[in-house]
Amino acid sequence: ETGVTQSPTHLIKTRGQQVTLRCSSQSGHNTVSWYQQALGQGPQFIFQYYREEENGRGNFPPRFSGLQFPNYSSELNVNALELDDSALYLCASSLAQGGGHQETQYFGPGTRLLVL
Amino acid sequence: AQSVTQLGSHVSVSEGALVLLRCNYSSSVPPYLFWYVQYPNQGLQLLLKYTSAATLVKGINGFEAEFKKSETSFHLTKPSAHMSDAAEYFCAVSETGRRALTFGSGTRLQVQP
């Protein structure tokens, strides 16, 4: 069984640029969630994708967008990068089973983004 | 709205001593509760989760947590700390029908030899 993988591991960008981060979900999982973890803080929910559609969004501006592909992998895109976007970006996959059951989210190792 | 408060950003214990990491939550409906551990430069690893089946939850690496509704708490304990337990620990809450996890700010556990 393959766990959650993310690429790249590290990335350096300058203010105003655009970035794409990638995530491959754990085998058998159909849902991907993205979190931003600033230094010294807990992760903050960005959004979740289920069956290729956004299924919930946190308090992040529209320049944070995403995609989910038929194989359940996902991308996080951030446009017009700001210094405050520097953080560890975590992807988590889970298996949505319906009925309001809270599935467990399994996290990848993260992508560390530095915006200069 | 759901929220999590972790009391104590840093906790230091001696090897072999009891570990107690505190977590209090706020939720308008019965919550689901989780503890995750994060080692340096790594992602989050699930330690244990509470989903209303039993109030005392046992997890990996000898950790356990007890759900106390009257105190809105879900404290993490381990009877005897090991050097390898040194890490950042996060408590998280979610609610039925909501997919997002809301995390606390974390507690850094130091284990002294």
Short mmCIF file of C-alpha atoms in Angstrom, two decimals:
data_model
loop_
_atom_site.label_atom_id
_atom_site.label_comp_id
_atom_site.label_asym_id
_atom_site.label_seq_id
_atom_site.Cartn_x
_atom_site.Cartn_y
_atom_site.Cartn_z
CA GLU A 1 0.00 0.00 0.00
CA THR A 2 1.43 3.37 -1.06
CA GLY A 3 1.07 6.30 1.31
CA VAL A 4 0.42 9.94 0.45
CA THR A 5 3.21 11.50 -1.58
CA GLN A 6 3.84 15.15 -2.39
CA SER A 7 6.11 16.97 -4.81
CA PRO A 8 8.28 18.89 -4.77
CA THR A 9 9.67 18.67 -1.23
CA HIS A 10 10.99 22.22 -1.27
CA LEU A 11 10.36 25.23 -3.46
CA ILE A 12 11.59 28.82 -3.58
CA LYS A 13 9.56 31.47 -5.42
CA THR A 14 9.48 35.24 -5.57
CA ARG A 15 6.55 37.51 -4.76
CA GLY A 16 3.99 37.69 -7.55
CA GLN A 17 4.87 34.34 -9.09
CA GLN A 18 2.59 31.34 -9.37
CA VAL A 19 3.20 27.86 -7.93
CA THR A 20 1.73 24.39 -8.39
CA LEU A 21 2.06 21.70 -5.74
CA ARG A 22 1.17 18.08 -6.36
CA CYS A 23 -0.23 15.28 -4.25
CA SER A 24 -0.84 11.59 -4.87
CA SER A 25 -3.40 10.10 -2.54
CA GLN A 26 -3.09 6.83 -0.67
CA SER A 27 -4.23 3.79 -2.61
CA GLY A 28 -8.02 3.36 -2.37
CA HIS A 29 -8.70 6.90 -1.15
CA ASN A 30 -11.07 9.21 -3.06
CA THR A 31 -10.77 12.49 -1.17
CA VAL A 32 -7.91 14.96 -0.89
CA SER A 33 -7.62 17.86 1.55
CA TRP A 34 -5.01 20.62 1.56
CA TYR A 35 -3.68 22.44 4.61
CA GLN A 36 -1.27 25.32 5.14
CA GLN A 37 1.03 25.16 8.15
CA ALA A 38 2.87 28.38 8.93
CA LEU A 39 5.98 28.17 11.07
CA GLY A 40 5.13 27.44 14.69
CA GLN A 41 1.41 27.00 14.05
CA GLY A 42 -1.07 24.22 13.50
CA PRO A 43 -2.28 23.36 10.00
CA GLN A 44 -5.08 25.49 8.54
CA PHE A 45 -7.64 23.95 6.19
CA ILE A 46 -7.51 25.33 2.65
CA PHE A 47 -10.00 23.12 0.77
CA GLN A 48 -11.03 19.57 0.03
CA TYR A 49 -11.74 17.74 -3.22
CA TYR A 50 -14.06 14.77 -3.65
CA ARG A 51 -14.78 13.18 -7.00
CA GLU A 52 -13.00 16.01 -8.80
CA GLU A 53 -15.12 18.75 -7.21
CA GLU A 54 -14.37 21.18 -4.39
CA ASN A 55 -16.13 19.88 -1.28
CA GLY A 56 -15.48 22.55 1.30
CA ARG A 57 -13.18 25.53 1.63
CA GLY A 58 -11.48 27.32 4.49
CA ASN A 59 -10.77 31.02 4.88
CA PHE A 60 -8.36 31.38 1.96
CA PRO A 61 -8.62 33.83 -0.98
CA PRO A 62 -9.54 32.73 -4.52
CA ARG A 63 -5.92 32.89 -5.63
CA PHE A 64 -5.65 29.52 -3.86
CA SER A 65 -7.22 26.99 -6.24
CA GLY A 66 -7.07 23.30 -6.80
CA LEU A 67 -7.82 20.34 -9.00
CA GLN A 68 -8.49 16.68 -8.48
CA PHE A 69 -7.90 14.21 -11.27
CA PRO A 70 -9.75 10.96 -12.12
CA ASN A 71 -7.01 8.96 -10.38
CA TYR A 72 -7.72 11.07 -7.24
CA SER A 73 -4.37 12.85 -7.31
CA SER A 74 -4.56 16.58 -6.75
CA GLU A 75 -2.90 19.91 -7.38
CA LEU A 76 -2.82 23.08 -5.31
CA ASN A 77 -2.24 26.27 -7.29
CA VAL A 78 -1.38 29.59 -5.72
CA ASN A 79 -1.33 32.73 -7.86
CA ALA A 80 0.24 36.11 -7.10
CA LEU A 81 2.40 34.74 -4.30
CA GLU A 82 2.80 36.84 -1.17
CA LEU A 83 5.50 36.66 1.50
CA ASP A 84 2.93 35.29 3.97
CA ASP A 85 2.34 32.30 1.70
CA SER A 86 5.66 30.89 2.94
CA ALA A 87 4.66 27.73 4.77
CA LEU A 88 4.55 23.95 4.77
CA TYR A 89 1.71 22.76 2.54
CA LEU A 90 0.25 19.45 3.59
CA CYS A 91 -1.94 17.16 1.58
CA ALA A 92 -4.15 14.56 3.26
CA SER A 93 -6.12 11.78 1.66
CA SER A 94 -9.10 9.88 3.00
CA LEU A 95 -11.90 7.56 1.94
CA ALA A 96 -15.30 9.26 2.04
CA GLN A 97 -17.96 6.72 2.92
CA GLY A 98 -21.00 8.96 3.25
CA GLY A 99 -23.55 8.96 6.05
CA GLY A 100 -21.80 11.79 7.86
CA HIS A 101 -19.04 9.44 9.03
CA GLN A 102 -15.80 11.30 9.67
CA GLU A 103 -13.14 9.51 7.74
CA THR A 104 -9.55 9.60 8.96
CA GLN A 105 -7.19 11.83 7.03
CA TYR A 106 -3.68 10.57 6.31
CA PHE A 107 -1.04 13.17 5.63
CA GLY A 108 1.83 13.39 3.23
CA PRO A 109 5.28 14.76 4.13
CA GLY A 110 4.45 18.23 2.81
CA THR A 111 5.98 20.77 0.46
CA ARG A 112 7.90 23.60 2.06
CA LEU A 113 7.38 26.83 0.10
CA LEU A 114 9.54 29.88 0.63
CA VAL A 115 8.44 33.15 -0.98
CA LEU A 116 11.12 35.83 -1.27
CA ALA B 1 -17.91 26.83 15.12
CA GLN B 2 -15.39 24.25 16.21
CA SER B 3 -12.09 25.13 17.87
CA VAL B 4 -9.23 23.51 19.77
CA THR B 5 -7.06 24.86 22.57
CA GLN B 6 -3.83 23.14 23.51
CA LEU B 7 -2.55 24.32 26.87
CA GLY B 8 1.21 24.60 26.96
CA SER B 9 3.17 25.21 23.78
CA HIS B 10 6.17 23.40 25.30
CA VAL B 11 6.22 20.45 27.69
CA SER B 12 9.42 18.92 29.06
CA VAL B 13 9.55 15.56 30.85
CA SER B 14 12.26 13.18 31.92
CA GLU B 15 12.67 9.85 30.20
CA GLY B 16 10.41 7.35 31.94
CA ALA B 17 8.08 10.01 33.35
CA LEU B 18 4.38 10.42 32.63
CA VAL B 19 3.47 12.42 29.54
CA LEU B 20 0.33 14.59 29.71
CA LEU B 21 -0.58 16.87 26.82
CA ARG B 22 -3.75 18.90 27.24
CA CYS B 23 -6.45 19.53 24.65
CA ASN B 24 -9.80 21.27 25.10
CA TYR B 25 -12.28 21.57 22.27
CA SER B 26 -15.36 23.54 21.37
CA SER B 27 -18.01 22.04 19.15
CA SER B 28 -21.72 22.64 18.65
CA VAL B 29 -22.35 18.96 17.90
CA PRO B 30 -20.74 15.72 19.12
CA PRO B 31 -17.19 15.93 17.87
CA TYR B 32 -14.67 13.64 16.31
CA LEU B 33 -11.28 14.16 17.94
CA PHE B 34 -7.79 13.30 16.78
CA TRP B 35 -4.21 13.46 17.98
CA TYR B 36 -1.43 13.71 15.39
CA VAL B 37 2.34 13.75 15.89
CA GLN B 38 4.80 15.64 13.70
CA TYR B 39 8.50 14.86 13.73
CA PRO B 40 10.94 17.50 12.43
CA ASN B 41 10.64 18.14 8.70
CA GLN B 42 7.88 15.55 8.31
CA GLY B 43 4.14 15.44 7.81
CA LEU B 44 1.54 14.48 10.39
CA GLN B 45 1.13 10.92 11.67
CA LEU B 46 -2.14 9.81 13.26
CA LEU B 47 -1.71 8.70 16.88
CA LEU B 48 -5.34 8.01 17.75
CA LYS B 49 -8.91 9.14 17.14
CA TYR B 50 -12.19 9.37 19.06
CA THR B 51 -15.37 8.65 17.13
CA SER B 52 -17.85 8.09 20.00
CA ALA B 53 -17.33 4.33 20.28
CA ALA B 54 -15.42 4.44 23.59
CA THR B 55 -14.30 7.31 25.78
CA LEU B 56 -10.83 5.87 26.41
CA VAL B 57 -8.96 5.56 23.14
CA LYS B 58 -5.71 3.68 22.74
CA GLY B 59 -3.31 4.65 20.00
CA ILE B 60 0.09 3.79 18.66
CA ASN B 61 3.40 3.95 20.55
CA GLY B 62 1.71 3.52 23.94
CA PHE B 63 -0.34 6.72 23.82
CA GLU B 64 -3.94 6.98 24.91
CA ALA B 65 -6.51 9.74 25.34
CA GLU B 66 -9.75 10.05 27.28
CA PHE B 67 -12.79 11.92 26.00
CA LYS B 68 -14.51 13.85 28.80
CA LYS B 69 -17.66 15.54 27.54
CA SER B 70 -18.32 17.40 30.81
CA GLU B 71 -14.87 18.99 30.64
CA THR B 72 -14.77 19.26 26.81
CA SER B 73 -11.32 17.71 27.01
CA PHE B 74 -9.34 15.09 25.14
CA HIS B 75 -5.98 14.95 26.91
CA LEU B 76 -3.18 12.73 25.58
CA THR B 77 -1.17 10.58 27.99
CA LYS B 78 1.63 8.05 27.99
CA PRO B 79 2.75 6.33 31.20
CA SER B 80 6.47 6.38 30.43
CA ALA B 81 8.19 8.80 28.06
CA HIS B 82 10.84 7.63 25.64
CA MET B 83 13.44 9.77 23.91
CA SER B 84 11.83 8.96 20.57
CA ASP B 85 8.59 10.66 21.72
CA ALA B 86 10.18 14.09 21.32
CA ALA B 87 8.10 15.80 18.64
CA GLU B 88 5.26 18.27 18.04
CA TYR B 89 1.78 17.02 18.95
CA PHE B 90 -1.43 18.40 17.49
CA CYS B 91 -4.99 17.92 18.67
CA ALA B 92 -7.70 18.28 16.02
CA VAL B 93 -11.49 18.33 15.98
CA SER B 94 -14.06 17.70 13.31
CA GLU B 95 -17.82 17.41 13.23
CA THR B 96 -20.26 15.09 11.55
CA GLY B 97 -20.82 16.29 8.03
CA ARG B 98 -17.80 18.61 8.05
CA ARG B 99 -14.75 17.30 6.33
CA ALA B 100 -12.23 19.84 7.55
CA LEU B 101 -10.03 19.26 10.56
CA THR B 102 -9.50 22.19 12.90
CA PHE B 103 -6.13 21.95 14.61
CA GLY B 104 -4.76 23.38 17.81
CA SER B 105 -1.53 25.33 17.79
CA GLY B 106 0.49 22.32 18.90
CA THR B 107 2.59 21.26 21.90
CA ARG B 108 6.27 20.58 21.55
CA LEU B 109 7.32 17.67 23.76
CA GLN B 110 10.91 17.52 24.96
CA VAL B 111 12.20 14.37 26.66
CA GLN B 112 15.23 14.83 28.88
CA PRO B 113 17.61 11.90 29.49
#
